[in-house]
Structures are given as structure tokens and as C-alpha cells.
Coordinates of N, CA and C in Angstrom, one line a residue:
Chain A
E18 N 37.4 135.6 67.1 CA 38.4 134.6 66.8 C 39.0 134.0 68.1
T19 N 39.3 132.8 68.0 CA 39.9 132.1 69.2 C 41.2 131.4 68.7
G20 N 42.1 131.1 69.7 CA 43.3 130.4 69.4 C 44.3 131.1 68.6
V21 N 44.9 130.4 67.7 CA 45.9 131.0 66.8 C 45.4 131.0 65.4
T22 N 45.4 132.1 64.7 CA 44.9 132.2 63.4 C 46.1 132.6 62.4
Q23 N 46.0 132.1 61.2 CA 47.1 132.4 60.2 C 46.4 132.8 58.9
T24 N 47.0 133.8 58.3 CA 46.5 134.2 56.9 C 47.7 134.5 56.0
P25 N 47.6 134.2 54.7 CA 46.5 133.4 54.1 C 46.7 132.0 54.4
R26 N 45.7 131.2 54.1 CA 45.8 129.7 54.3 C 46.6 129.1 53.1
H27 N 46.5 129.7 52.0 CA 47.3 129.2 50.8 C 47.9 130.3 50.1
L28 N 49.1 130.1 49.6 CA 49.8 131.2 48.9 C 50.7 130.6 47.8
V29 N 50.6 131.1 46.6 CA 51.4 130.7 45.5 C 52.2 132.0 45.1
M30 N 53.5 131.8 45.0 CA 54.3 133.0 44.7 C 55.5 132.6 43.8
G31 N 55.9 133.5 42.9 CA 57.0 133.3 42.1 C 58.3 133.7 42.9
M32 N 59.4 133.3 42.3 CA 60.7 133.4 43.0 C 61.1 134.9 43.2
T33 N 60.5 135.8 42.4 CA 60.9 137.2 42.5 C 59.9 138.0 43.3
N34 N 58.8 137.4 43.8 CA 57.8 138.1 44.5 C 58.2 138.4 45.9
K35 N 57.5 139.3 46.6 CA 57.6 139.6 48.0 C 56.2 139.4 48.6
K36 N 56.1 138.6 49.6 CA 54.8 138.4 50.3 C 55.1 138.3 51.8
S37 N 54.0 138.3 52.6 CA 54.1 138.2 54.0 C 53.0 137.2 54.5
L38 N 53.4 136.4 55.5 CA 52.5 135.6 56.2 C 52.2 136.2 57.6
K39 N 50.9 136.1 58.0 CA 50.5 136.7 59.2 C 50.0 135.7 60.2
C40 N 50.3 135.9 61.5 CA 49.9 135.0 62.5 C 49.4 135.9 63.7
E41 N 48.2 135.5 64.3 CA 47.7 136.3 65.4 C 47.2 135.3 66.5
Q42 N 47.6 135.5 67.7 CA 47.2 134.7 68.8 C 46.3 135.4 69.7
H43 N 45.2 134.7 70.1 CA 44.2 135.4 71.0 C 44.1 134.7 72.4
L44 N 45.3 134.2 72.8 CA 45.4 133.5 74.0 C 46.1 134.2 75.1
G45 N 46.6 135.4 74.9 CA 47.3 136.1 75.9 C 48.7 135.6 76.2
H46 N 49.3 134.9 75.2 CA 50.6 134.3 75.4 C 51.7 135.3 75.2
N47 N 52.9 135.0 75.6 CA 54.0 135.9 75.5 C 55.2 135.4 74.6
A48 N 55.0 134.3 74.0 CA 56.0 133.7 73.1 C 55.3 133.3 71.8
M49 N 56.0 133.5 70.7 CA 55.4 133.1 69.4 C 56.5 132.4 68.6
Y50 N 56.1 131.5 67.7 CA 57.1 130.7 67.0 C 56.7 130.6 65.5
W51 N 57.7 130.4 64.6 CA 57.5 130.0 63.2 C 58.1 128.7 63.0
Y52 N 57.4 127.7 62.4 CA 57.9 126.4 62.1 C 57.7 126.2 60.6
K53 N 58.6 125.4 60.0 CA 58.4 124.9 58.6 C 58.2 123.4 58.6
Q54 N 57.1 123.0 57.9 CA 56.8 121.6 57.9 C 56.8 121.2 56.4
S55 N 57.9 120.4 56.1 CA 58.0 119.8 54.8 C 57.7 118.3 54.8
A56 N 57.3 117.8 53.6 CA 56.9 116.4 53.6 C 58.0 115.5 54.0
K57 N 57.7 114.5 54.8 CA 58.6 113.5 55.3 C 59.7 114.0 56.1
K58 N 59.6 115.2 56.6 CA 60.7 115.8 57.5 C 60.1 116.2 58.8
P59 N 60.9 116.2 59.9 CA 60.4 116.8 61.1 C 60.1 118.3 61.0
L60 N 59.2 118.7 61.9 CA 59.0 120.2 61.9 C 60.3 120.9 62.3
E61 N 60.6 121.9 61.5 CA 61.8 122.7 61.8 C 61.4 124.0 62.4
L62 N 62.0 124.2 63.6 CA 61.8 125.5 64.3 C 62.6 126.6 63.5
M63 N 62.0 127.7 63.1 CA 62.7 128.7 62.4 C 63.0 129.9 63.3
F64 N 62.0 130.4 64.0 CA 62.2 131.6 64.8 C 61.4 131.5 66.1
V65 N 61.9 132.1 67.1 CA 61.2 132.2 68.4 C 61.2 133.7 68.9
Y66 N 60.1 134.2 69.2 CA 60.0 135.5 69.9 C 59.4 135.3 71.3
N67 N 60.2 135.9 72.2 CA 59.8 135.8 73.6 C 59.7 137.2 74.1
F68 N 58.5 137.6 74.5 CA 58.2 139.0 74.9 C 58.6 140.0 73.8
K69 N 58.3 139.6 72.6 CA 58.6 140.4 71.4 C 60.1 140.5 71.0
E70 N 60.9 139.8 71.7 CA 62.3 139.8 71.4 C 62.7 138.5 70.7
Q71 N 63.4 138.6 69.6 CA 63.8 137.3 69.0 C 64.8 136.6 69.8
T72 N 64.5 135.4 70.2 CA 65.5 134.6 71.0 C 66.1 133.4 70.3
E73 N 65.6 133.2 69.1 CA 66.0 132.0 68.4 C 65.9 132.2 66.9
N74 N 67.0 131.9 66.2 CA 67.0 132.0 64.8 C 67.8 130.8 64.3
N75 N 67.2 129.7 63.9 CA 67.8 128.5 63.6 C 68.5 128.5 62.2
S76 N 69.4 129.4 62.0 CA 70.2 129.4 60.7 C 69.2 129.5 59.5
V77 N 68.2 130.3 59.7 CA 67.3 130.4 58.6 C 67.8 131.4 57.5
P78 N 67.7 131.1 56.2 CA 68.2 132.0 55.2 C 67.6 133.4 55.3
S79 N 68.3 134.4 54.9 CA 67.9 135.8 55.1 C 66.7 136.1 54.2
R80 N 66.3 135.3 53.3 CA 65.1 135.5 52.4 C 63.8 135.4 53.3
F81 N 64.0 134.9 54.5 CA 62.9 134.8 55.5 C 63.2 135.9 56.5
S82 N 62.2 136.8 56.7 CA 62.5 137.9 57.7 C 61.3 137.9 58.6
P83 N 61.5 137.6 59.9 CA 60.3 137.7 60.8 C 60.2 139.1 61.4
E84 N 58.9 139.4 61.9 CA 58.6 140.6 62.6 C 57.6 140.4 63.6
C85 N 57.8 140.9 64.8 CA 56.9 140.7 65.9 C 56.6 142.0 66.5
P86 N 55.6 142.8 66.0 CA 55.3 144.1 66.5 C 54.8 144.2 67.9
N87 N 54.1 143.1 68.4 CA 53.6 143.0 69.7 C 53.4 141.5 70.1
S88 N 53.0 141.2 71.3 CA 53.0 139.8 71.7 C 51.9 139.0 71.1
S89 N 51.0 139.7 70.3 CA 49.8 139.0 69.7 C 50.0 138.7 68.2
H90 N 50.9 139.4 67.6 CA 51.1 139.3 66.2 C 52.5 138.9 65.8
L91 N 52.6 138.1 64.7 CA 53.9 137.7 64.2 C 53.7 137.6 62.7
F92 N 54.7 138.1 62.0 CA 54.8 138.1 60.6 C 56.0 137.3 60.1
L93 N 55.9 136.8 58.9 CA 57.0 136.2 58.2 C 57.1 136.8 56.8
H94 N 58.1 137.7 56.6 CA 58.2 138.4 55.3 C 59.1 137.5 54.4
L95 N 58.6 137.3 53.1 CA 59.2 136.4 52.2 C 59.7 137.2 51.0
H96 N 60.9 136.9 50.5 CA 61.4 137.5 49.3 C 62.4 136.7 48.6
T97 N 62.3 136.6 47.3 CA 63.3 135.8 46.4 C 63.4 134.4 46.9
L98 N 62.2 133.8 47.2 CA 62.3 132.4 47.6 C 62.7 131.4 46.5
Q99 N 63.0 130.2 47.0 CA 63.4 129.1 46.1 C 62.3 128.0 46.1
P100 N 62.2 127.2 45.1 CA 61.2 126.2 45.1 C 61.3 125.2 46.3
E101 N 62.4 125.0 46.8 CA 62.6 124.2 48.0 C 62.0 124.8 49.3
D102 N 61.6 126.0 49.2 CA 60.9 126.7 50.3 C 59.4 126.4 50.4
S103 N 58.9 125.7 49.4 CA 57.5 125.3 49.4 C 57.3 124.3 50.5
A104 N 56.3 124.7 51.4 CA 56.1 123.9 52.6 C 54.9 124.5 53.3
L105 N 54.5 123.8 54.4 CA 53.5 124.4 55.3 C 54.2 125.1 56.4
Y106 N 53.8 126.4 56.5 CA 54.4 127.2 57.6 C 53.4 127.4 58.7
L107 N 53.9 126.9 59.9 CA 53.0 126.9 61.1 C 53.5 127.9 62.1
C108 N 52.5 128.6 62.6 CA 52.8 129.5 63.7 C 52.3 128.9 65.0
A109 N 52.9 129.2 66.1 CA 52.5 128.7 67.4 C 52.7 129.7 68.5
S110 N 52.1 129.6 69.6 CA 52.3 130.5 70.7 C 52.3 129.7 72.0
S111 N 52.9 130.3 73.0 CA 52.9 129.6 74.3 C 53.1 130.7 75.4
Q112 N 52.8 130.3 76.6 CA 53.0 131.2 77.8 C 54.3 130.7 78.5
V113 N 55.4 131.4 78.2 CA 56.7 130.9 78.7 C 56.8 130.8 80.2
S114 N 56.2 131.7 80.9 CA 56.4 131.7 82.3 C 55.5 130.7 83.1
S115 N 54.6 130.1 82.4 CA 53.6 129.2 83.1 C 54.3 127.8 83.2
A116 N 53.6 126.9 83.9 CA 54.1 125.5 84.0 C 53.4 124.6 83.0
L117 N 52.7 125.2 82.0 CA 52.0 124.3 81.1 C 52.9 123.8 79.9
Y118 N 53.8 124.6 79.5 CA 54.8 124.3 78.5 C 54.3 124.0 77.1
E119 N 53.0 123.8 77.0 CA 52.6 123.4 75.6 C 52.5 124.6 74.7
Q120 N 52.6 124.3 73.4 CA 52.5 125.3 72.4 C 51.2 125.1 71.6
Y121 N 50.5 126.2 71.3 CA 49.3 126.1 70.5 C 49.5 126.5 69.1
F122 N 49.1 125.7 68.2 CA 49.4 125.9 66.8 C 48.2 126.5 66.0
G123 N 48.6 127.3 65.0 CA 47.6 127.7 64.0 C 47.5 126.7 62.9
P124 N 46.5 126.9 61.9 CA 46.3 125.9 60.9 C 47.3 125.9 59.8
G125 N 48.2 126.9 59.8 CA 49.3 126.9 58.8 C 48.9 127.6 57.5
T126 N 50.0 128.0 56.8 CA 49.9 128.6 55.5 C 50.6 127.6 54.5
R127 N 49.9 127.1 53.5 CA 50.5 126.3 52.5 C 51.1 127.1 51.5
L128 N 52.5 127.2 51.4 CA 53.2 128.0 50.5 C 53.7 127.2 49.3
T129 N 53.5 127.6 48.1 CA 54.0 127.0 46.9 C 54.8 128.1 46.2
V130 N 56.1 127.8 45.9 CA 57.0 128.7 45.2 C 57.2 128.1 43.8
T131 N 56.8 129.0 42.8 CA 56.9 128.5 41.4 C 58.1 129.1 40.7
Chain B
A27 N 73.1 116.6 71.8 CA 71.9 117.4 71.2 C 70.7 116.5 71.3
Q28 N 69.6 117.2 71.4 CA 68.3 116.5 71.5 C 68.0 115.9 70.1
S29 N 67.3 114.8 70.1 CA 66.7 114.3 68.9 C 65.5 113.4 69.2
V30 N 64.6 113.3 68.3 CA 63.4 112.4 68.5 C 63.3 111.5 67.3
T31 N 63.1 110.3 67.5 CA 62.9 109.3 66.4 C 61.6 108.6 66.5
Q32 N 60.9 108.7 65.4 CA 59.7 108.0 65.2 C 59.9 107.0 64.0
L33 N 60.1 105.8 64.3 CA 60.6 104.8 63.3 C 59.6 104.5 62.3
D34 N 58.3 104.6 62.6 CA 57.2 104.2 61.7 C 56.7 105.4 61.0
S35 N 56.8 105.5 59.7 CA 56.3 106.7 59.0 C 54.8 106.5 58.8
Q36 N 54.3 105.3 58.7 CA 52.9 105.0 58.6 C 52.5 103.7 59.3
V37 N 51.4 103.7 60.0 CA 50.9 102.6 60.7 C 49.4 102.3 60.2
P38 N 49.2 101.3 59.4 CA 47.8 101.0 59.0 C 47.2 100.0 60.1
V39 N 46.0 100.2 60.4 CA 45.3 99.4 61.4 C 43.8 99.3 61.2
F40 N 43.2 98.2 61.5 CA 41.8 98.1 61.3 C 41.0 98.7 62.5
E41 N 39.9 99.2 62.2 CA 39.0 99.9 63.3 C 38.8 98.9 64.4
E42 N 38.9 99.4 65.6 CA 38.7 98.7 66.9 C 39.9 97.8 67.3
A43 N 40.9 97.8 66.5 CA 42.2 97.1 66.9 C 43.0 98.0 67.7
P44 N 43.9 97.5 68.5 CA 44.9 98.3 69.3 C 46.0 98.8 68.4
V45 N 46.6 99.9 68.9 CA 47.7 100.4 68.1 C 48.8 101.0 69.1
E46 N 50.0 101.0 68.7 CA 51.1 101.6 69.4 C 52.0 102.4 68.4
L47 N 52.2 103.6 68.7 CA 53.1 104.5 67.9 C 54.3 104.7 68.7
R48 N 55.5 104.4 68.1 CA 56.7 104.4 68.9 C 57.4 105.8 68.8
C49 N 58.0 106.1 69.9 CA 58.8 107.4 70.0 C 60.0 107.1 70.9
N50 N 61.2 107.4 70.4 CA 62.4 107.4 71.2 C 63.1 108.7 71.1
Y51 N 63.7 109.1 72.2 CA 64.4 110.4 72.2 C 65.8 110.2 72.7
S52 N 66.6 111.2 72.4 CA 68.0 111.3 73.1 C 68.2 112.7 73.6
S53 N 68.7 112.7 74.8 CA 69.0 114.0 75.5 C 69.9 113.7 76.7
S54 N 70.8 114.6 77.0 CA 71.7 114.5 78.1 C 71.1 115.0 79.4
V55 N 70.0 115.7 79.3 CA 69.4 116.3 80.5 C 67.9 115.8 80.6
S56 N 67.3 116.2 81.7 CA 65.9 115.8 81.9 C 65.0 116.5 80.9
V57 N 63.9 115.8 80.5 CA 63.1 116.3 79.4 C 61.6 116.4 79.8
Y58 N 60.9 117.1 79.0 CA 59.4 117.0 79.0 C 59.1 116.4 77.7
L59 N 58.0 115.6 77.6 CA 57.6 114.9 76.5 C 56.2 115.2 76.1
F60 N 55.9 115.2 74.8 CA 54.6 115.6 74.2 C 54.2 114.7 73.1
W61 N 52.9 114.5 72.9 CA 52.4 113.9 71.6 C 51.4 115.0 71.1
Y62 N 51.6 115.3 69.8 CA 50.7 116.2 69.1 C 50.0 115.4 68.0
V63 N 48.8 115.8 67.6 CA 48.1 115.2 66.5 C 47.7 116.3 65.5
Q64 N 47.9 115.9 64.2 CA 47.5 116.8 63.2 C 46.5 116.2 62.2
Y65 N 45.3 116.7 62.2 CA 44.3 116.2 61.3 C 44.5 116.9 59.9
P66 N 44.0 116.4 58.9 CA 44.2 117.0 57.5 C 43.8 118.5 57.5
N67 N 44.7 119.3 56.9 CA 44.4 120.7 56.7 C 44.3 121.5 58.0
Q68 N 44.9 121.0 59.1 CA 44.8 121.6 60.3 C 46.2 121.7 60.9
G69 N 46.3 122.6 62.0 CA 47.6 122.7 62.7 C 47.7 121.5 63.7
L70 N 48.7 121.6 64.5 CA 49.0 120.5 65.5 C 48.2 120.8 66.8
Q71 N 47.6 119.8 67.4 CA 46.9 119.9 68.6 C 47.6 119.0 69.7
L72 N 47.7 119.5 70.9 CA 48.4 118.7 71.9 C 47.4 117.6 72.3
L73 N 48.0 116.4 72.3 CA 47.2 115.2 72.7 C 47.4 114.8 74.1
L74 N 48.7 114.8 74.6 CA 49.0 114.5 76.0 C 50.5 114.9 76.2
K75 N 50.8 115.0 77.5 CA 52.2 115.5 77.8 C 52.6 114.8 79.1
Y76 N 53.9 114.6 79.2 CA 54.6 114.2 80.5 C 55.5 115.3 81.0
L77 N 55.2 115.7 82.2 CA 56.1 116.7 82.8 C 56.8 116.2 84.0
S78 N 56.1 115.5 84.8 CA 56.7 114.8 86.0 C 55.6 113.9 86.6
G79 N 56.0 113.2 87.7 CA 55.0 112.4 88.4 C 54.8 111.0 87.7
S80 N 53.6 110.6 87.7 CA 53.2 109.3 87.1 C 53.8 109.2 85.7
T81 N 54.4 108.1 85.4 CA 55.0 107.9 84.0 C 53.9 107.6 83.0
L82 N 52.7 107.2 83.4 CA 51.6 106.9 82.5 C 50.7 108.1 82.4
V83 N 50.5 108.7 81.2 CA 49.7 109.8 81.0 C 48.6 109.5 80.0
E84 N 47.4 110.1 80.2 CA 46.3 109.8 79.4 C 45.7 111.0 78.7
S85 N 45.0 110.8 77.6 CA 44.3 111.9 77.0 C 42.8 111.6 77.1
I86 N 42.0 112.6 76.8 CA 40.6 112.5 77.0 C 39.9 111.6 76.0
N87 N 40.6 111.3 74.9 CA 40.0 110.5 73.8 C 40.6 109.0 73.8
G88 N 41.1 108.6 74.9 CA 41.5 107.2 75.0 C 42.9 106.8 74.7
F89 N 43.7 107.8 74.3 CA 45.1 107.5 74.1 C 45.9 107.6 75.4
E90 N 47.0 106.8 75.5 CA 47.8 106.9 76.7 C 49.3 106.8 76.2
A91 N 50.2 107.3 77.0 CA 51.6 107.2 76.7 C 52.4 106.9 78.0
E92 N 53.4 106.2 77.9 CA 54.2 105.9 79.1 C 55.6 106.3 78.9
F93 N 56.1 107.1 79.8 CA 57.5 107.5 79.8 C 58.4 106.4 80.4
N94 N 59.4 106.0 79.7 CA 60.3 105.0 80.1 C 61.7 105.6 80.1
K95 N 62.2 106.0 81.2 CA 63.5 106.7 81.2 C 64.6 105.8 80.8
S96 N 64.6 104.6 81.2 CA 65.8 103.7 80.9 C 65.8 103.4 79.5
Q97 N 64.7 103.3 78.8 CA 64.7 103.1 77.4 C 64.5 104.3 76.5
T98 N 64.5 105.5 77.2 CA 64.3 106.8 76.6 C 63.2 106.7 75.5
S99 N 62.0 106.2 76.0 CA 60.9 106.1 75.1 C 59.7 106.7 75.6
F100 N 58.7 107.0 74.7 CA 57.4 107.7 75.1 C 56.4 107.2 74.1
H101 N 56.2 105.9 74.1 CA 55.3 105.3 73.1 C 53.8 105.7 73.3
L102 N 53.1 105.8 72.3 CA 51.6 106.2 72.3 C 50.8 105.0 72.0
R103 N 49.8 104.7 72.8 CA 49.0 103.5 72.6 C 47.5 103.9 72.8
K104 N 46.7 103.0 72.1 CA 45.2 103.1 72.2 C 44.7 101.7 72.1
P105 N 43.9 101.3 73.0 CA 43.4 99.9 72.9 C 42.4 99.6 71.8
S106 N 41.7 100.6 71.3 CA 40.7 100.4 70.3 C 40.6 101.7 69.5
V107 N 41.0 101.6 68.2 CA 41.0 102.9 67.4 C 39.7 103.0 66.7
H108 N 39.4 104.3 66.3 CA 38.3 104.6 65.5 C 38.7 105.2 64.2
I109 N 37.9 105.2 63.2 CA 38.2 105.8 61.9 C 38.6 107.3 62.1
S110 N 38.0 108.0 63.1 CA 38.3 109.4 63.3 C 39.7 109.6 63.9
D111 N 40.4 108.6 64.3 CA 41.8 108.7 64.8 C 42.8 108.8 63.7
T112 N 42.3 108.6 62.4 CA 43.2 108.8 61.3 C 43.8 110.2 61.3
A113 N 45.1 110.3 61.4 CA 45.8 111.6 61.4 C 47.3 111.3 61.5
E114 N 48.0 112.4 61.5 CA 49.5 112.4 61.7 C 49.8 112.6 63.2
Y115 N 50.7 111.8 63.7 CA 51.0 112.0 65.2 C 52.5 112.3 65.3
F116 N 52.7 113.3 66.1 CA 54.1 113.8 66.3 C 54.5 113.7 67.7
C117 N 55.6 113.1 68.0 CA 56.2 113.1 69.3 C 57.2 114.3 69.4
A118 N 57.3 114.9 70.6 CA 58.2 116.1 70.7 C 58.8 116.1 72.1
V119 N 59.9 116.7 72.2 CA 60.6 116.7 73.5 C 61.2 118.1 73.7
S120 N 61.2 118.6 74.9 CA 61.9 119.8 75.3 C 62.7 119.6 76.5
E121 N 63.8 120.2 76.6 CA 64.7 120.1 77.8 C 64.3 121.0 78.8
M122 N 64.4 120.6 80.1 CA 63.9 121.4 81.2 C 64.5 122.8 81.3
D123 N 65.7 122.9 80.8 CA 66.3 124.3 81.0 C 66.0 125.2 79.8
S124 N 65.4 124.6 78.8 CA 64.9 125.4 77.6 C 63.6 124.9 77.2
S125 N 62.6 125.0 78.1 CA 61.3 124.3 77.9 C 60.5 125.0 76.8
Y126 N 60.9 126.2 76.4 CA 60.1 126.8 75.3 C 60.3 126.2 73.9
K127 N 61.4 125.4 73.8 CA 61.9 124.9 72.5 C 61.5 123.5 72.4
L128 N 60.7 123.2 71.4 CA 60.3 121.8 71.1 C 61.1 121.2 70.0
I129 N 61.5 120.0 70.1 CA 62.1 119.2 69.0 C 61.1 118.1 68.6
F130 N 60.8 118.1 67.4 CA 59.8 117.1 66.9 C 60.4 116.0 66.2
G131 N 59.7 114.8 66.3 CA 60.0 113.7 65.4 C 59.4 113.9 64.0
S132 N 59.7 113.0 63.1 CA 59.2 113.2 61.7 C 57.8 112.8 61.5
G133 N 57.1 112.3 62.6 CA 55.7 112.0 62.5 C 55.4 110.6 62.0
T134 N 54.2 110.1 62.5 CA 53.7 108.8 62.1 C 52.3 109.0 61.7
R135 N 52.0 108.5 60.4 CA 50.6 108.6 59.9 C 49.9 107.4 60.4
L136 N 48.8 107.6 61.2 CA 48.0 106.5 61.6 C 46.8 106.4 60.6
L137 N 46.7 105.3 59.9 CA 45.6 105.1 59.0 C 44.7 104.0 59.5
V138 N 43.5 104.4 59.9 CA 42.5 103.4 60.4 C 41.5 103.0 59.3
R139 N 41.5 101.7 59.1 CA 40.6 101.2 58.0 C 39.4 100.5 58.6
P140 N 38.2 100.6 57.9 CA 37.0 99.9 58.4 C 37.1 98.4 58.3

């Protein structure tokens, strides 16, 4: 595997379910991100982990719970979601200490909440 | 606070015609600027970036963007588009003192017709 991978690619869940999204980066980066992409809206930064420490939480509802066990893996745990949470969830990684500044994105998980 | 505006939600253009996708930003400090492209069912890929130096930056597939500080713009141009350029294009900005954090515009869908 190369780059940033995300599983599953598609997920349908009911409002009472609990599920998790997984992201893995194979680039040796030290920062990972969760974004939410909804139709006709800008990408919304949800969480940032820098050296496994959460450094950003953009007022995300508690029904979204991130976990970063190491610098290569990032999870987003989901519970009691709402239909408006249906979106494409993108994971990204970057090397914070480098001069490159760019983020590398995974293909996303398309989430549908019924 | 930072913000990025992409006024055109969709730009239809014929193959081999020139195109310009507009991006304006607002920030009270110096910024880095990026254009990302998203093909269907894929994550975002970095197209080009401005960090410093020459205000005109180019990508390997013929796109270019020019940083205009006085107009706070970073428009993307290509002199002759191909069908394969059909995609969603996102402009993004990060502030130099928090370069890990990207703020995205709402995106412009480039639709290239034969």
C-alpha cells in the first residue's frame, strides 16, 4: 500500500449504530487530519493530530470521537449520528516539520446515515 | 479570520479552450496558497502551491496560478484544457504561523466538453 488509505470506502449506518472509520498513512508523516466534505460546502477540518496528540478540534459534536494510536493510524468512531452527518469523510497526512506544507489525502469514506 | 472564496461553482468549457478558475482569500497575515484537484471517487491531489519567490507557479500538466498580493487572489489557468481535466478544483490557504491548517474554498467543478 502506498499513500493514504481509508476503509471502508462506503458505509451505511442507522442513527443508533456504532461504527468506525480507519485511516492509514504509509508516508512516514507525523500529522493526520479528518475532514468532512458535504455537497456544495467547503471542506471542514474536524480534527488534527500532531505527533499523536490532538491539536485541533473544530467544535465537532461528541458523536464523533477520534483516536490516533500511533503516527500512522487514525480512527473516527461514530455513534448516534444524524442524517445531516451523511458526507464524504477524508483523511489526510502531512509532515509538519518539513518545508513542503502539503497534505496528502486518502480517497475518503462515503457515509450515509439513515 | 481566514477565508477562501471560489465564486464559480461550475465552469463549463469546450476542449482545447482556455480556462480560468478564480480564487480570492482573506487573511491578516502572510499565507501559503494551494490548488487541489479531486477526480470522481477519489481524494484530493495537490496540483500546485505558492510558498514564496516567483508569484507564477506551474504544475506538470499545464496548469499555472499567479499569486497577486494586492488583489488577494490566486487564480488557476490553463491555456488549453482536455477532457481529462474534468474534475473539482479546490483553492486552499494556510497562514504562515499555523501552516499545518488548511482552509478550503467551496470548490469549482470544471466540466470540459468535446
